[in-house]
């Protein structure tokens, strides 16, 4: 009599083969903290690697400002305080890399805080391909008393952006910006606005040039404008000096030319010549 189905051993082998194929298709991904390589004590360096190769890397300094409620002195009313803290360099890293979607998760203080940044790649007008930050999310715990002092109704909160399109960069480039970039997240805590300040940034979520190596930088508009404002006075000063030099040179040659074309003039009183 023939068998109606697979044996237990064969089923197990098929499941193992399927898991192996799935792992090969997804790829092994891990996060690495490289902040010790940064000379700036405020700047963190985090990378996500797939199959031993960097697929996403961020270098930046981040400051977070988070409002929260505390009881007033009358023990009835609520007042809003602000917790202000920076992203620590010793955070734990996790993330995912994909062809059009990538993300990085940065956690610290035993997962009391988790900052998630989501990236996407898309086609724009005339077939131009760009990547951008499509979403930022902060999970924080107001029962963590280091920053949230005497918080009312402490617990986990989540703050997220909505319809975000930030740091838009041509595909194949890294985004570079020394100037501060500010994002506002809306919290589940009574719709409070959480502020994320990022500065001294270099980010690339797709198409890394090599392992731990950024591709050609794309400078933010703010940096380009500030550089222009710094160099414009020098350029204008050089142009003004050049105009003055040219004007003086032309005037000098004009005087010499006028002198050479003017015939010598005899004295009007010629009596001295008659007595000779």
XYZ file of C-alpha atoms in Angstrom:
276
model
C 0.000 0.000 0.000
C 1.487 3.413 -0.986
C 2.116 6.188 1.478
C -0.507 8.889 1.580
C 1.891 11.628 2.825
C 5.404 12.575 3.926
C 7.051 10.913 6.913
C 7.930 12.905 9.998
C 11.617 12.865 9.042
C 10.912 14.096 5.529
C 8.683 16.890 6.859
C 11.424 17.974 9.235
C 13.979 18.003 6.424
C 11.669 20.126 4.274
C 11.117 22.607 7.099
C 14.874 22.837 7.698
C 15.490 23.395 3.990
C 12.809 26.088 3.882
C 14.314 27.880 6.900
C 17.760 27.725 5.306
C 16.501 29.186 2.032
C 14.663 31.936 3.931
C 17.783 32.854 5.883
C 19.806 33.001 2.690
C 17.237 35.237 0.975
C 16.898 37.610 3.943
C 20.579 37.643 4.884
C 22.161 37.794 8.311
C 21.920 41.325 9.705
C 23.556 42.772 12.801
C 24.183 46.162 14.364
C 27.540 47.578 15.373
C 28.438 50.513 17.600
C 31.522 52.300 16.254
C 31.238 55.426 18.384
C 34.698 54.846 19.861
C 36.148 55.846 16.478
C 34.647 59.342 16.689
C 36.843 62.180 17.969
C 33.740 64.203 18.823
C 32.488 63.122 22.290
C 28.906 64.024 21.309
C 28.895 62.191 17.989
C 27.836 58.550 17.746
C 28.583 56.134 14.902
C 26.223 53.215 14.313
C 26.156 50.670 11.496
C 23.885 47.894 10.306
C 25.659 45.066 8.487
C 24.315 42.340 6.252
C 26.359 39.199 5.587
C 29.464 40.927 6.922
C 29.084 44.098 4.804
C 27.853 47.510 5.903
C 24.464 48.288 4.387
C 23.455 51.290 6.549
C 25.537 53.696 8.587
C 24.806 56.862 10.578
C 27.121 59.354 12.236
C 25.467 62.139 14.194
C 24.902 63.889 17.480
C 21.313 63.870 18.714
C 19.544 65.885 21.388
C 15.990 65.021 22.433
C 13.538 67.311 24.211
C 10.545 65.467 25.673
C 7.682 67.184 27.559
C 5.940 65.331 30.385
C 3.380 66.019 33.107
C 4.003 66.508 36.823
C 1.601 67.376 39.616
C 1.508 70.997 40.701
C 2.089 71.958 44.333
C -1.654 71.887 44.983
C -1.580 68.159 44.029
C -4.522 68.730 41.700
C -3.365 70.558 38.575
C -0.863 69.263 36.054
C 2.061 71.258 34.762
C 4.385 70.377 31.896
C 8.104 69.929 32.392
C 10.718 69.119 29.774
C 13.283 66.350 29.827
C 16.346 67.137 27.732
C 18.996 64.505 27.015
C 21.408 63.372 24.323
C 21.726 60.097 22.491
C 24.451 58.126 24.311
C 27.383 56.699 22.414
C 27.066 53.374 24.229
C 23.628 52.497 22.841
C 22.624 49.104 21.451
C 22.006 48.828 17.712
C 19.621 46.807 15.605
C 18.210 47.337 12.144
C 17.127 46.033 8.772
C 18.397 46.633 5.261
C 16.403 46.319 2.065
C 16.486 47.499 -1.524
C 13.917 50.256 -1.007
C 13.231 50.199 2.771
C 15.769 50.298 5.596
C 15.682 51.119 9.287
C 17.886 51.446 12.348
C 16.873 50.985 15.986
C 18.960 52.608 18.727
C 18.190 51.595 22.321
C 19.665 52.555 25.690
C 18.981 52.471 29.446
C 17.775 48.847 29.321
C 15.348 49.677 26.499
C 13.774 52.551 28.428
C 14.505 54.560 25.269
C 14.442 53.418 21.649
C 14.944 55.725 18.680
C 13.859 54.222 15.371
C 14.688 55.858 12.036
C 13.067 54.558 8.849
C 14.421 55.202 5.356
C 12.861 54.719 1.935
C 14.009 55.028 -1.668
C 11.750 56.378 -4.389
C 11.650 57.735 -7.936
C 11.060 61.431 -8.455
C 10.468 63.535 -11.569
C 12.471 62.683 -14.702
C 13.445 59.296 -13.255
C 15.675 60.708 -10.517
C 16.080 58.231 -7.658
C 16.399 59.581 -4.133
C 16.333 58.311 -0.566
C 14.856 60.038 2.471
C 13.915 59.619 6.101
C 10.283 58.536 5.919
C 9.571 58.121 9.630
C 11.127 58.710 13.049
C 9.795 57.116 16.210
C 10.844 57.472 19.839
C 9.694 55.050 22.521
C 10.424 56.357 26.014
C 9.520 55.433 29.591
C 8.612 58.302 31.918
C 9.161 56.020 34.906
C 12.898 56.278 34.137
C 13.725 58.869 36.805
C 17.094 60.019 35.474
C 15.395 62.450 33.096
C 11.722 62.258 34.107
C 11.560 63.550 37.655
C 8.284 63.005 39.533
C 6.427 62.221 36.307
C 2.657 61.946 36.630
C 1.212 58.574 35.615
C 4.613 57.210 34.519
C 4.916 54.570 31.826
C 5.814 53.829 28.227
C 5.053 56.460 25.613
C 5.508 56.531 21.835
C 6.167 59.613 19.715
C 6.154 59.470 15.906
C 6.330 61.682 12.859
C 3.557 61.747 10.276
C 4.101 61.836 6.489
C 7.760 62.700 6.877
C 10.075 63.421 3.964
C 13.369 64.589 5.470
C 17.024 64.658 4.409
C 16.130 63.944 0.766
C 19.345 62.820 -0.956
C 20.220 61.558 -4.452
C 20.585 57.778 -4.525
C 24.158 56.564 -4.239
C 25.172 59.509 -2.031
C 25.510 60.054 1.699
C 23.794 63.001 3.371
C 26.176 65.413 5.122
C 25.136 68.354 7.285
C 26.972 70.135 10.091
C 24.021 72.446 10.771
C 21.243 71.387 13.102
C 18.266 69.579 11.597
C 15.107 69.524 13.732
C 12.200 67.065 13.579
C 8.974 67.203 15.594
C 7.304 64.004 16.763
C 3.778 63.781 18.175
C 3.566 61.769 21.402
C 0.840 59.444 22.587
C 1.085 61.405 25.860
C -1.750 63.909 25.226
C -0.359 64.803 21.783
C 2.721 66.496 23.186
C 5.430 67.540 20.720
C 8.758 65.744 21.120
C 11.698 67.477 19.442
C 14.653 65.656 17.897
C 17.692 67.812 17.097
C 20.337 66.202 14.866
C 23.615 67.839 13.922
C 27.099 66.990 12.637
C 25.376 64.416 10.433
C 26.525 61.892 7.859
C 23.979 59.213 6.952
C 23.630 56.612 4.210
C 20.951 53.883 4.316
C 21.490 52.398 0.835
C 24.277 51.683 -1.696
C 27.310 52.052 0.579
C 30.561 52.556 -1.323
C 32.331 49.832 0.685
C 32.372 48.281 4.136
C 32.233 51.175 6.664
C 32.830 53.640 3.802
C 30.329 56.362 2.862
C 29.656 57.216 -0.765
C 30.136 60.700 -2.228
C 28.640 63.301 0.148
C 25.601 65.405 -0.676
C 25.768 68.597 1.401
C 22.599 70.000 2.892
C 21.240 73.344 1.679
C 21.882 74.952 5.073
C 25.601 74.159 4.921
C 25.814 75.388 1.318
C 24.096 78.643 2.284
C 26.308 79.158 5.340
C 29.420 78.510 3.276
C 28.244 81.034 0.690
C 27.581 83.591 3.437
C 31.104 83.028 4.775
C 32.841 83.319 1.402
C 30.673 86.079 -0.129
C 32.337 88.958 1.811
C 35.765 87.651 0.733
C 34.668 87.430 -2.905
C 33.140 90.934 -2.829
C 36.260 92.326 -1.154
C 38.476 90.745 -3.813
C 36.295 92.137 -6.625
C 36.333 95.638 -5.066
C 40.112 95.563 -4.664
C 40.478 94.416 -8.281
C 38.254 97.278 -9.500
C 40.326 99.824 -7.534
C 43.594 98.451 -8.938
C 42.254 98.501 -12.510
C 40.920 102.060 -12.070
C 44.251 103.351 -10.702
C 46.187 101.582 -13.449
C 43.990 103.052 -16.211
C 44.251 106.521 -14.648
C 48.057 106.238 -14.449
C 48.364 105.248 -18.110
C 45.953 108.031 -19.071
C 48.187 110.611 -17.394
C 51.300 109.284 -19.102
C 49.578 109.227 -22.486
C 48.306 112.788 -22.060
C 51.765 114.016 -21.119
C 53.407 112.396 -24.157
C 50.882 113.893 -26.614
C 51.100 117.495 -25.344
C 53.750 119.726 -27.243
C 56.152 121.859 -25.149
C 54.871 125.419 -24.585
C 57.101 128.541 -24.927
C 56.916 131.257 -22.302
C 54.476 134.085 -23.126
C 56.917 136.849 -22.099
C 59.544 136.835 -24.898
C 61.293 140.111 -23.927
C 64.297 138.163 -22.708
C 64.875 136.853 -26.214
C 64.783 140.391 -27.766
C 67.597 141.615 -25.552
C 69.887 138.862 -26.644
